[in-house]
């Protein structure tokens, strides 16, 4: 073999070795890149899948709670406890109010009106209580009503007053004034009064009317108390529409 042939053969062998080396290196490079990418893809896939699963789980739980409208066990227990507390508080709040209302109703209904049998009547006498027969204006007399019973009672309004003659053949039912009135509570032994406006007859009165008794019927009663008339004669206005002698309310 010539030297030239030997040199060509050596060069081809060197090129094949170099090419083989390059091919091997390329294969290693591709293998490394492929492995890295695959590992990255697998890692990325696991991470994304985990996050997605977590997000999916949270969304599903929230969605289930929102769609069902049901709270968790803890919330249900709290709701039951709150309901019991509110129920007890409500019951406790109602009891005092009910008791108080019942007590108030009982105390209010316990005071009855004053009945004739529990009252004593008398004319107020002495000093300013005596009507003035010479008065230019109105003069009055007062009748006192006293609770002679052992229980408290209420009285108010207009009493009925009938003036009667000695033999009872003549009677004058006094008209009522337009004065307003209210109820008065009388403890045992307490008194109240009402006034009667009088048109006293003068000595020269042409038509005097002399009462002998005043028959007093307490408000809302049918039984009367009879008093002896302590004063002089009145002007006879038994038929007048607006007589000067009339009765005022109690108190």
PDB file of C-alpha atoms in Angstrom:
ATOM      1  CA  UNK A   1       0.000   0.000   0.000  1.00  0.00           C
ATOM      2  CA  UNK A   2       1.247   3.400  -0.901  1.00  0.00           C
ATOM      3  CA  UNK A   3       1.718   6.228   1.496  1.00  0.00           C
ATOM      4  CA  UNK A   4      -1.096   8.167  -0.163  1.00  0.00           C
ATOM      5  CA  UNK A   5      -3.598   5.377   0.292  1.00  0.00           C
ATOM      6  CA  UNK A   6      -2.594   5.002   3.913  1.00  0.00           C
ATOM      7  CA  UNK A   7      -3.133   8.686   4.557  1.00  0.00           C
ATOM      8  CA  UNK A   8      -6.626   8.674   2.961  1.00  0.00           C
ATOM      9  CA  UNK A   9      -7.617   5.653   5.009  1.00  0.00           C
ATOM     10  CA  UNK A  10      -6.471   7.282   8.240  1.00  0.00           C
ATOM     11  CA  UNK A  11      -8.392  10.486   7.416  1.00  0.00           C
ATOM     12  CA  UNK A  12     -11.658   8.574   6.716  1.00  0.00           C
ATOM     13  CA  UNK A  13     -11.312   6.688   9.986  1.00  0.00           C
ATOM     14  CA  UNK A  14     -10.740   9.940  11.858  1.00  0.00           C
ATOM     15  CA  UNK A  15     -13.829  11.497  10.248  1.00  0.00           C
ATOM     16  CA  UNK A  16     -15.987   8.468  11.104  1.00  0.00           C
ATOM     17  CA  UNK A  17     -14.816   8.617  14.701  1.00  0.00           C
ATOM     18  CA  UNK A  18     -15.500  12.321  14.846  1.00  0.00           C
ATOM     19  CA  UNK A  19     -18.934  11.863  13.278  1.00  0.00           C
ATOM     20  CA  UNK A  20     -19.711   9.078  15.693  1.00  0.00           C
ATOM     21  CA  UNK A  21     -18.630  11.241  18.559  1.00  0.00           C
ATOM     22  CA  UNK A  22     -20.764  14.105  17.293  1.00  0.00           C
ATOM     23  CA  UNK A  23     -23.749  11.780  16.884  1.00  0.00           C
ATOM     24  CA  UNK A  24     -23.298  10.392  20.368  1.00  0.00           C
ATOM     25  CA  UNK A  25     -23.004  13.860  21.818  1.00  0.00           C
ATOM     26  CA  UNK A  26     -26.103  14.971  19.980  1.00  0.00           C
ATOM     27  CA  UNK A  27     -27.974  11.942  21.248  1.00  0.00           C
ATOM     28  CA  UNK A  28     -26.892  12.619  24.781  1.00  0.00           C
ATOM     29  CA  UNK A  29     -27.937  16.243  24.442  1.00  0.00           C
ATOM     30  CA  UNK A  30     -31.356  15.316  23.049  1.00  0.00           C
ATOM     31  CA  UNK A  31     -31.800  12.678  25.725  1.00  0.00           C
ATOM     32  CA  UNK A  32     -30.920  15.135  28.462  1.00  0.00           C
ATOM     33  CA  UNK A  33     -33.220  17.822  27.069  1.00  0.00           C
ATOM     34  CA  UNK A  34     -36.029  15.330  26.569  1.00  0.00           C
ATOM     35  CA  UNK A  35     -35.666  14.019  30.107  1.00  0.00           C
ATOM     36  CA  UNK A  36     -35.571  17.493  31.590  1.00  0.00           C
ATOM     37  CA  UNK A  37     -38.609  18.590  29.628  1.00  0.00           C
ATOM     38  CA  UNK A  38     -40.513  15.448  30.529  1.00  0.00           C
ATOM     39  CA  UNK A  39     -39.637  15.822  34.196  1.00  0.00           C
ATOM     40  CA  UNK A  40     -40.635  19.460  34.076  1.00  0.00           C
ATOM     41  CA  UNK A  41     -43.834  18.618  32.333  1.00  0.00           C
ATOM     42  CA  UNK A  42     -44.606  15.894  34.850  1.00  0.00           C
ATOM     43  CA  UNK A  43     -43.738  18.207  37.732  1.00  0.00           C
ATOM     44  CA  UNK A  44     -45.748  21.018  36.240  1.00  0.00           C
ATOM     45  CA  UNK A  45     -48.629  18.665  35.624  1.00  0.00           C
ATOM     46  CA  UNK A  46     -48.592  17.484  39.242  1.00  0.00           C
ATOM     47  CA  UNK A  47     -48.439  21.032  40.590  1.00  0.00           C
ATOM     48  CA  UNK A  48     -51.197  22.308  38.310  1.00  0.00           C
ATOM     49  CA  UNK A  49     -53.300  19.273  39.054  1.00  0.00           C
ATOM     50  CA  UNK A  50     -52.876  19.756  42.794  1.00  0.00           C
ATOM     51  CA  UNK A  51     -53.736  23.452  42.619  1.00  0.00           C
ATOM     52  CA  UNK A  52     -56.661  22.748  40.359  1.00  0.00           C
ATOM     53  CA  UNK A  53     -57.863  20.039  42.683  1.00  0.00           C
ATOM     54  CA  UNK A  54     -57.565  22.358  45.677  1.00  0.00           C
ATOM     55  CA  UNK A  55     -59.330  25.152  43.846  1.00  0.00           C
ATOM     56  CA  UNK A  56     -61.964  22.755  42.597  1.00  0.00           C
ATOM     57  CA  UNK A  57     -62.502  21.407  46.102  1.00  0.00           C
ATOM     58  CA  UNK A  58     -62.873  24.896  47.599  1.00  0.00           C
ATOM     59  CA  UNK A  59     -65.216  25.970  44.864  1.00  0.00           C
ATOM     60  CA  UNK A  60     -67.266  22.823  45.182  1.00  0.00           C
ATOM     61  CA  UNK A  61     -67.587  23.185  48.942  1.00  0.00           C
ATOM     62  CA  UNK A  62     -68.542  26.820  48.685  1.00  0.00           C
ATOM     63  CA  UNK A  63     -70.949  26.034  45.909  1.00  0.00           C
ATOM     64  CA  UNK A  64     -72.553  23.246  47.873  1.00  0.00           C
ATOM     65  CA  UNK A  65     -72.978  25.458  50.897  1.00  0.00           C
ATOM     66  CA  UNK A  66     -74.351  28.249  48.797  1.00  0.00           C
ATOM     67  CA  UNK A  67     -76.740  26.062  46.840  1.00  0.00           C
ATOM     68  CA  UNK A  68     -77.985  24.000  49.775  1.00  0.00           C
ATOM     69  CA  UNK A  69     -78.252  27.028  52.061  1.00  0.00           C
ATOM     70  CA  UNK A  70     -77.134  24.840  54.964  1.00  0.00           C
ATOM     71  CA  UNK A  71     -74.591  25.812  57.553  1.00  0.00           C
ATOM     72  CA  UNK A  72     -71.974  23.509  59.021  1.00  0.00           C
ATOM     73  CA  UNK A  73     -72.527  21.516  62.234  1.00  0.00           C
ATOM     74  CA  UNK A  74     -70.948  24.252  64.349  1.00  0.00           C
ATOM     75  CA  UNK A  75     -73.296  26.866  62.975  1.00  0.00           C
ATOM     76  CA  UNK A  76     -76.282  24.602  63.615  1.00  0.00           C
ATOM     77  CA  UNK A  77     -75.261  24.131  67.260  1.00  0.00           C
ATOM     78  CA  UNK A  78     -74.793  27.886  67.689  1.00  0.00           C
ATOM     79  CA  UNK A  79     -78.191  28.519  66.130  1.00  0.00           C
ATOM     80  CA  UNK A  80     -79.840  26.044  68.525  1.00  0.00           C
ATOM     81  CA  UNK A  81     -78.131  27.594  71.543  1.00  0.00           C
ATOM     82  CA  UNK A  82     -79.123  31.093  70.436  1.00  0.00           C
ATOM     83  CA  UNK A  83     -82.710  29.959  69.918  1.00  0.00           C
ATOM     84  CA  UNK A  84     -82.851  28.510  73.449  1.00  0.00           C
ATOM     85  CA  UNK A  85     -81.328  31.641  74.965  1.00  0.00           C
ATOM     86  CA  UNK A  86     -83.773  33.878  73.084  1.00  0.00           C
ATOM     87  CA  UNK A  87     -86.703  31.684  74.119  1.00  0.00           C
ATOM     88  CA  UNK A  88     -85.692  31.891  77.796  1.00  0.00           C
ATOM     89  CA  UNK A  89     -85.097  35.632  77.554  1.00  0.00           C
ATOM     90  CA  UNK A  90     -88.475  36.119  75.932  1.00  0.00           C
ATOM     91  CA  UNK A  91     -90.238  34.074  78.588  1.00  0.00           C
ATOM     92  CA  UNK A  92     -88.429  35.950  81.350  1.00  0.00           C
ATOM     93  CA  UNK A  93     -89.341  39.262  79.766  1.00  0.00           C
ATOM     94  CA  UNK A  94     -93.016  38.374  79.496  1.00  0.00           C
ATOM     95  CA  UNK A  95     -93.481  37.142  83.048  1.00  0.00           C
ATOM     96  CA  UNK A  96     -92.751  40.416  84.887  1.00  0.00           C
ATOM     97  CA  UNK A  97     -94.844  42.398  82.420  1.00  0.00           C
ATOM     98  CA  UNK A  98     -97.750  39.987  82.744  1.00  0.00           C
ATOM     99  CA  UNK A  99     -97.484  39.977  86.507  1.00  0.00           C
ATOM    100  CA  UNK A 100     -97.335  43.738  86.588  1.00  0.00           C
ATOM    101  CA  UNK A 101    -100.295  44.064  84.248  1.00  0.00           C
ATOM    102  CA  UNK A 102    -102.288  41.619  86.357  1.00  0.00           C
ATOM    103  CA  UNK A 103    -101.368  43.485  89.536  1.00  0.00           C
ATOM    104  CA  UNK A 104    -102.293  46.811  87.987  1.00  0.00           C
ATOM    105  CA  UNK A 105    -105.597  45.454  86.738  1.00  0.00           C
ATOM    106  CA  UNK A 106    -106.340  43.928  90.123  1.00  0.00           C
ATOM    107  CA  UNK A 107    -105.549  47.116  92.028  1.00  0.00           C
ATOM    108  CA  UNK A 108    -107.535  49.236  89.590  1.00  0.00           C
ATOM    109  CA  UNK A 109    -110.586  46.966  89.696  1.00  0.00           C
ATOM    110  CA  UNK A 110    -110.367  46.589  93.499  1.00  0.00           C
ATOM    111  CA  UNK A 111    -111.575  50.153  94.175  1.00  0.00           C
ATOM    112  CA  UNK A 112    -115.346  50.224  93.717  1.00  0.00           C
ATOM    113  CA  UNK A 113    -117.623  53.206  93.556  1.00  0.00           C
ATOM    114  CA  UNK A 114    -119.021  54.642  96.748  1.00  0.00           C
ATOM    115  CA  UNK A 115    -122.449  53.285  97.597  1.00  0.00           C
ATOM    116  CA  UNK A 116    -125.129  55.125  99.527  1.00  0.00           C
ATOM    117  CA  UNK A 117    -124.907  52.630 102.395  1.00  0.00           C
ATOM    118  CA  UNK A 118    -121.249  53.545 102.908  1.00  0.00           C
ATOM    119  CA  UNK A 119    -121.729  57.319 102.868  1.00  0.00           C
ATOM    120  CA  UNK A 120    -122.839  59.920 105.380  1.00  0.00           C
ATOM    121  CA  UNK A 121    -124.176  63.298 104.208  1.00  0.00           C
ATOM    122  CA  UNK A 122    -124.381  66.611 106.064  1.00  0.00           C
ATOM    123  CA  UNK A 123    -124.649  70.312 105.349  1.00  0.00           C
ATOM    124  CA  UNK A 124    -121.517  72.348 105.965  1.00  0.00           C
ATOM    125  CA  UNK A 125    -122.374  74.927 108.580  1.00  0.00           C
ATOM    126  CA  UNK A 126    -120.715  77.884 110.281  1.00  0.00           C
ATOM    127  CA  UNK A 127    -118.636  80.753 108.967  1.00  0.00           C
ATOM    128  CA  UNK A 128    -118.485  81.056 105.192  1.00  0.00           C
ATOM    129  CA  UNK A 129    -120.598  77.909 104.763  1.00  0.00           C
ATOM    130  CA  UNK A 130    -123.755  79.832 105.625  1.00  0.00           C
ATOM    131  CA  UNK A 131    -125.452  81.221 102.492  1.00  0.00           C
ATOM    132  CA  UNK A 132    -126.023  84.988 102.444  1.00  0.00           C
ATOM    133  CA  UNK A 133    -129.657  85.873 101.772  1.00  0.00           C
ATOM    134  CA  UNK A 134    -128.686  89.478 101.034  1.00  0.00           C
ATOM    135  CA  UNK A 135    -125.971  88.655  98.496  1.00  0.00           C
ATOM    136  CA  UNK A 136    -126.237  90.562  95.231  1.00  0.00           C
ATOM    137  CA  UNK A 137    -124.697  87.658  93.297  1.00  0.00           C
ATOM    138  CA  UNK A 138    -124.837  83.920  93.751  1.00  0.00           C
ATOM    139  CA  UNK A 139    -124.591  82.359  97.151  1.00  0.00           C
ATOM    140  CA  UNK A 140    -123.980  78.716  97.872  1.00  0.00           C
ATOM    141  CA  UNK A 141    -124.373  75.948 100.375  1.00  0.00           C
ATOM    142  CA  UNK A 142    -122.210  72.828 100.586  1.00  0.00           C
ATOM    143  CA  UNK A 143    -123.157  69.229 101.276  1.00  0.00           C
ATOM    144  CA  UNK A 144    -120.367  67.025 102.642  1.00  0.00           C
ATOM    145  CA  UNK A 145    -120.161  63.317 101.793  1.00  0.00           C
ATOM    146  CA  UNK A 146    -118.028  61.143 104.100  1.00  0.00           C
ATOM    147  CA  UNK A 147    -116.871  57.572 103.546  1.00  0.00           C
ATOM    148  CA  UNK A 148    -118.075  55.874 106.721  1.00  0.00           C
ATOM    149  CA  UNK A 149    -117.183  52.375 105.522  1.00  0.00           C
ATOM    150  CA  UNK A 150    -114.020  50.331 106.040  1.00  0.00           C
ATOM    151  CA  UNK A 151    -113.005  50.177 102.347  1.00  0.00           C
ATOM    152  CA  UNK A 152    -111.674  52.757  99.892  1.00  0.00           C
ATOM    153  CA  UNK A 153    -114.177  53.864  97.271  1.00  0.00           C
ATOM    154  CA  UNK A 154    -114.419  56.240  94.319  1.00  0.00           C
ATOM    155  CA  UNK A 155    -117.050  58.880  93.728  1.00  0.00           C
ATOM    156  CA  UNK A 156    -117.539  61.485  91.025  1.00  0.00           C
ATOM    157  CA  UNK A 157    -120.132  63.213  88.905  1.00  0.00           C
ATOM    158  CA  UNK A 158    -123.423  64.856  89.733  1.00  0.00           C
ATOM    159  CA  UNK A 159    -125.544  63.798  92.675  1.00  0.00           C
ATOM    160  CA  UNK A 160    -129.280  64.042  92.443  1.00  0.00           C
ATOM    161  CA  UNK A 161    -130.803  66.661  94.735  1.00  0.00           C
ATOM    162  CA  UNK A 162    -134.541  66.972  95.353  1.00  0.00           C
ATOM    163  CA  UNK A 163    -135.900  69.641  97.656  1.00  0.00           C
ATOM    164  CA  UNK A 164    -139.107  68.607  99.366  1.00  0.00           C
ATOM    165  CA  UNK A 165    -141.765  70.417 101.346  1.00  0.00           C
ATOM    166  CA  UNK A 166    -142.716  69.584 104.918  1.00  0.00           C
ATOM    167  CA  UNK A 167    -145.465  67.160 104.047  1.00  0.00           C
ATOM    168  CA  UNK A 168    -143.720  65.917 100.892  1.00  0.00           C
ATOM    169  CA  UNK A 169    -146.502  67.154  98.625  1.00  0.00           C
ATOM    170  CA  UNK A 170    -144.139  69.455  96.757  1.00  0.00           C
ATOM    171  CA  UNK A 171    -140.789  68.464  95.247  1.00  0.00           C
ATOM    172  CA  UNK A 172    -138.179  70.393  93.305  1.00  0.00           C
ATOM    173  CA  UNK A 173    -135.553  68.413  91.392  1.00  0.00           C
ATOM    174  CA  UNK A 174    -132.588  70.737  90.963  1.00  0.00           C
ATOM    175  CA  UNK A 175    -130.989  71.119  87.560  1.00  0.00           C
ATOM    176  CA  UNK A 176    -127.304  70.467  86.988  1.00  0.00           C
ATOM    177  CA  UNK A 177    -124.643  72.969  86.049  1.00  0.00           C
ATOM    178  CA  UNK A 178    -122.352  72.565  83.046  1.00  0.00           C
ATOM    179  CA  UNK A 179    -119.217  72.210  85.183  1.00  0.00           C
ATOM    180  CA  UNK A 180    -116.785  69.396  84.385  1.00  0.00           C
ATOM    181  CA  UNK A 181    -116.115  66.668  86.915  1.00  0.00           C
ATOM    182  CA  UNK A 182    -113.767  63.793  87.726  1.00  0.00           C
ATOM    183  CA  UNK A 183    -113.605  60.898  90.180  1.00  0.00           C
ATOM    184  CA  UNK A 184    -112.271  61.241  93.726  1.00  0.00           C
ATOM    185  CA  UNK A 185    -110.926  58.390  95.829  1.00  0.00           C
ATOM    186  CA  UNK A 186    -112.077  58.362  99.436  1.00  0.00           C
ATOM    187  CA  UNK A 187    -110.200  56.410 102.067  1.00  0.00           C
ATOM    188  CA  UNK A 188    -112.235  55.334 105.107  1.00  0.00           C
ATOM    189  CA  UNK A 189    -113.122  58.495 107.014  1.00  0.00           C
ATOM    190  CA  UNK A 190    -112.282  60.846 104.100  1.00  0.00           C
ATOM    191  CA  UNK A 191    -114.780  63.453 102.900  1.00  0.00           C
ATOM    192  CA  UNK A 192    -115.602  65.416  99.772  1.00  0.00           C
ATOM    193  CA  UNK A 193    -118.353  67.891  99.006  1.00  0.00           C
ATOM    194  CA  UNK A 194    -120.436  69.560  96.329  1.00  0.00           C
ATOM    195  CA  UNK A 195    -122.122  72.932  96.252  1.00  0.00           C
ATOM    196  CA  UNK A 196    -125.617  74.113  95.461  1.00  0.00           C
ATOM    197  CA  UNK A 197    -126.086  77.584  94.036  1.00  0.00           C
ATOM    198  CA  UNK A 198    -129.030  79.255  95.782  1.00  0.00           C
ATOM    199  CA  UNK A 199    -131.374  82.111  94.958  1.00  0.00           C
ATOM    200  CA  UNK A 200    -132.322  83.028  98.524  1.00  0.00           C
ATOM    201  CA  UNK A 201    -135.676  84.761  98.954  1.00  0.00           C
ATOM    202  CA  UNK A 202    -135.668  88.201 100.498  1.00  0.00           C
ATOM    203  CA  UNK A 203    -138.253  89.274 103.035  1.00  0.00           C
ATOM    204  CA  UNK A 204    -140.317  90.957 100.368  1.00  0.00           C
ATOM    205  CA  UNK A 205    -140.193  87.992  97.932  1.00  0.00           C
ATOM    206  CA  UNK A 206    -143.583  87.523  96.296  1.00  0.00           C
ATOM    207  CA  UNK A 207    -143.137  83.820  95.621  1.00  0.00           C
ATOM    208  CA  UNK A 208    -140.949  82.143  98.221  1.00  0.00           C
ATOM    209  CA  UNK A 209    -140.438  78.390  98.301  1.00  0.00           C
ATOM    210  CA  UNK A 210    -139.541  76.898 101.638  1.00  0.00           C
ATOM    211  CA  UNK A 211    -137.871  73.463 101.536  1.00  0.00           C
ATOM    212  CA  UNK A 212    -138.064  71.180 104.529  1.00  0.00           C
ATOM    213  CA  UNK A 213    -135.674  68.463 103.332  1.00  0.00           C
ATOM    214  CA  UNK A 214    -132.917  67.905 100.820  1.00  0.00           C
ATOM    215  CA  UNK A 215    -132.924  64.384  99.410  1.00  0.00           C
ATOM    216  CA  UNK A 216    -129.445  63.519  98.061  1.00  0.00           C
ATOM    217  CA  UNK A 217    -128.807  60.555  95.758  1.00  0.00           C
ATOM    218  CA  UNK A 218    -125.071  59.812  95.215  1.00  0.00           C
ATOM    219  CA  UNK A 219    -123.916  59.346  91.610  1.00  0.00           C
ATOM    220  CA  UNK A 220    -124.916  56.021  90.019  1.00  0.00           C
ATOM    221  CA  UNK A 221    -127.011  55.090  93.060  1.00  0.00           C
ATOM    222  CA  UNK A 222    -130.767  54.711  93.501  1.00  0.00           C
ATOM    223  CA  UNK A 223    -130.939  55.002  97.296  1.00  0.00           C
ATOM    224  CA  UNK A 224    -130.979  58.509  98.765  1.00  0.00           C
ATOM    225  CA  UNK A 225    -129.862  60.259 101.960  1.00  0.00           C
ATOM    226  CA  UNK A 226    -132.336  62.718 103.466  1.00  0.00           C
ATOM    227  CA  UNK A 227    -131.114  65.890 105.214  1.00  0.00           C
ATOM    228  CA  UNK A 228    -133.093  68.518 107.092  1.00  0.00           C
ATOM    229  CA  UNK A 229    -132.951  71.885 105.282  1.00  0.00           C
ATOM    230  CA  UNK A 230    -131.053  74.300 107.560  1.00  0.00           C
ATOM    231  CA  UNK A 231    -131.580  77.572 105.621  1.00  0.00           C
ATOM    232  CA  UNK A 232    -134.363  79.968 104.781  1.00  0.00           C
ATOM    233  CA  UNK A 233    -136.736  80.066 101.807  1.00  0.00           C
ATOM    234  CA  UNK A 234    -135.713  80.197  98.144  1.00  0.00           C
ATOM    235  CA  UNK A 235    -137.079  82.098  95.192  1.00  0.00           C
ATOM    236  CA  UNK A 236    -139.645  79.830  93.596  1.00  0.00           C
ATOM    237  CA  UNK A 237    -138.114  78.888  90.226  1.00  0.00           C
ATOM    238  CA  UNK A 238    -139.416  75.362  90.081  1.00  0.00           C
ATOM    239  CA  UNK A 239    -140.663  75.888  86.516  1.00  0.00           C
ATOM    240  CA  UNK A 240    -137.757  78.023  85.240  1.00  0.00           C
ATOM    241  CA  UNK A 241    -135.583  76.845  82.328  1.00  0.00           C
ATOM    242  CA  UNK A 242    -132.423  78.367  83.806  1.00  0.00           C
ATOM    243  CA  UNK A 243    -133.069  78.693  87.534  1.00  0.00           C
ATOM    244  CA  UNK A 244    -130.590  80.431  89.826  1.00  0.00           C
ATOM    245  CA  UNK A 245    -130.774  77.448  92.178  1.00  0.00           C
ATOM    246  CA  UNK A 246    -128.874  74.431  90.766  1.00  0.00           C
ATOM    247  CA  UNK A 247    -126.454  71.669  91.782  1.00  0.00           C
ATOM    248  CA  UNK A 248    -122.733  71.395  90.959  1.00  0.00           C
ATOM    249  CA  UNK A 249    -120.658  68.204  90.610  1.00  0.00           C
ATOM    250  CA  UNK A 250    -118.799  66.495  93.419  1.00  0.00           C
ATOM    251  CA  UNK A 251    -115.299  67.820  94.020  1.00  0.00           C
TER     252      UNK A 251
END
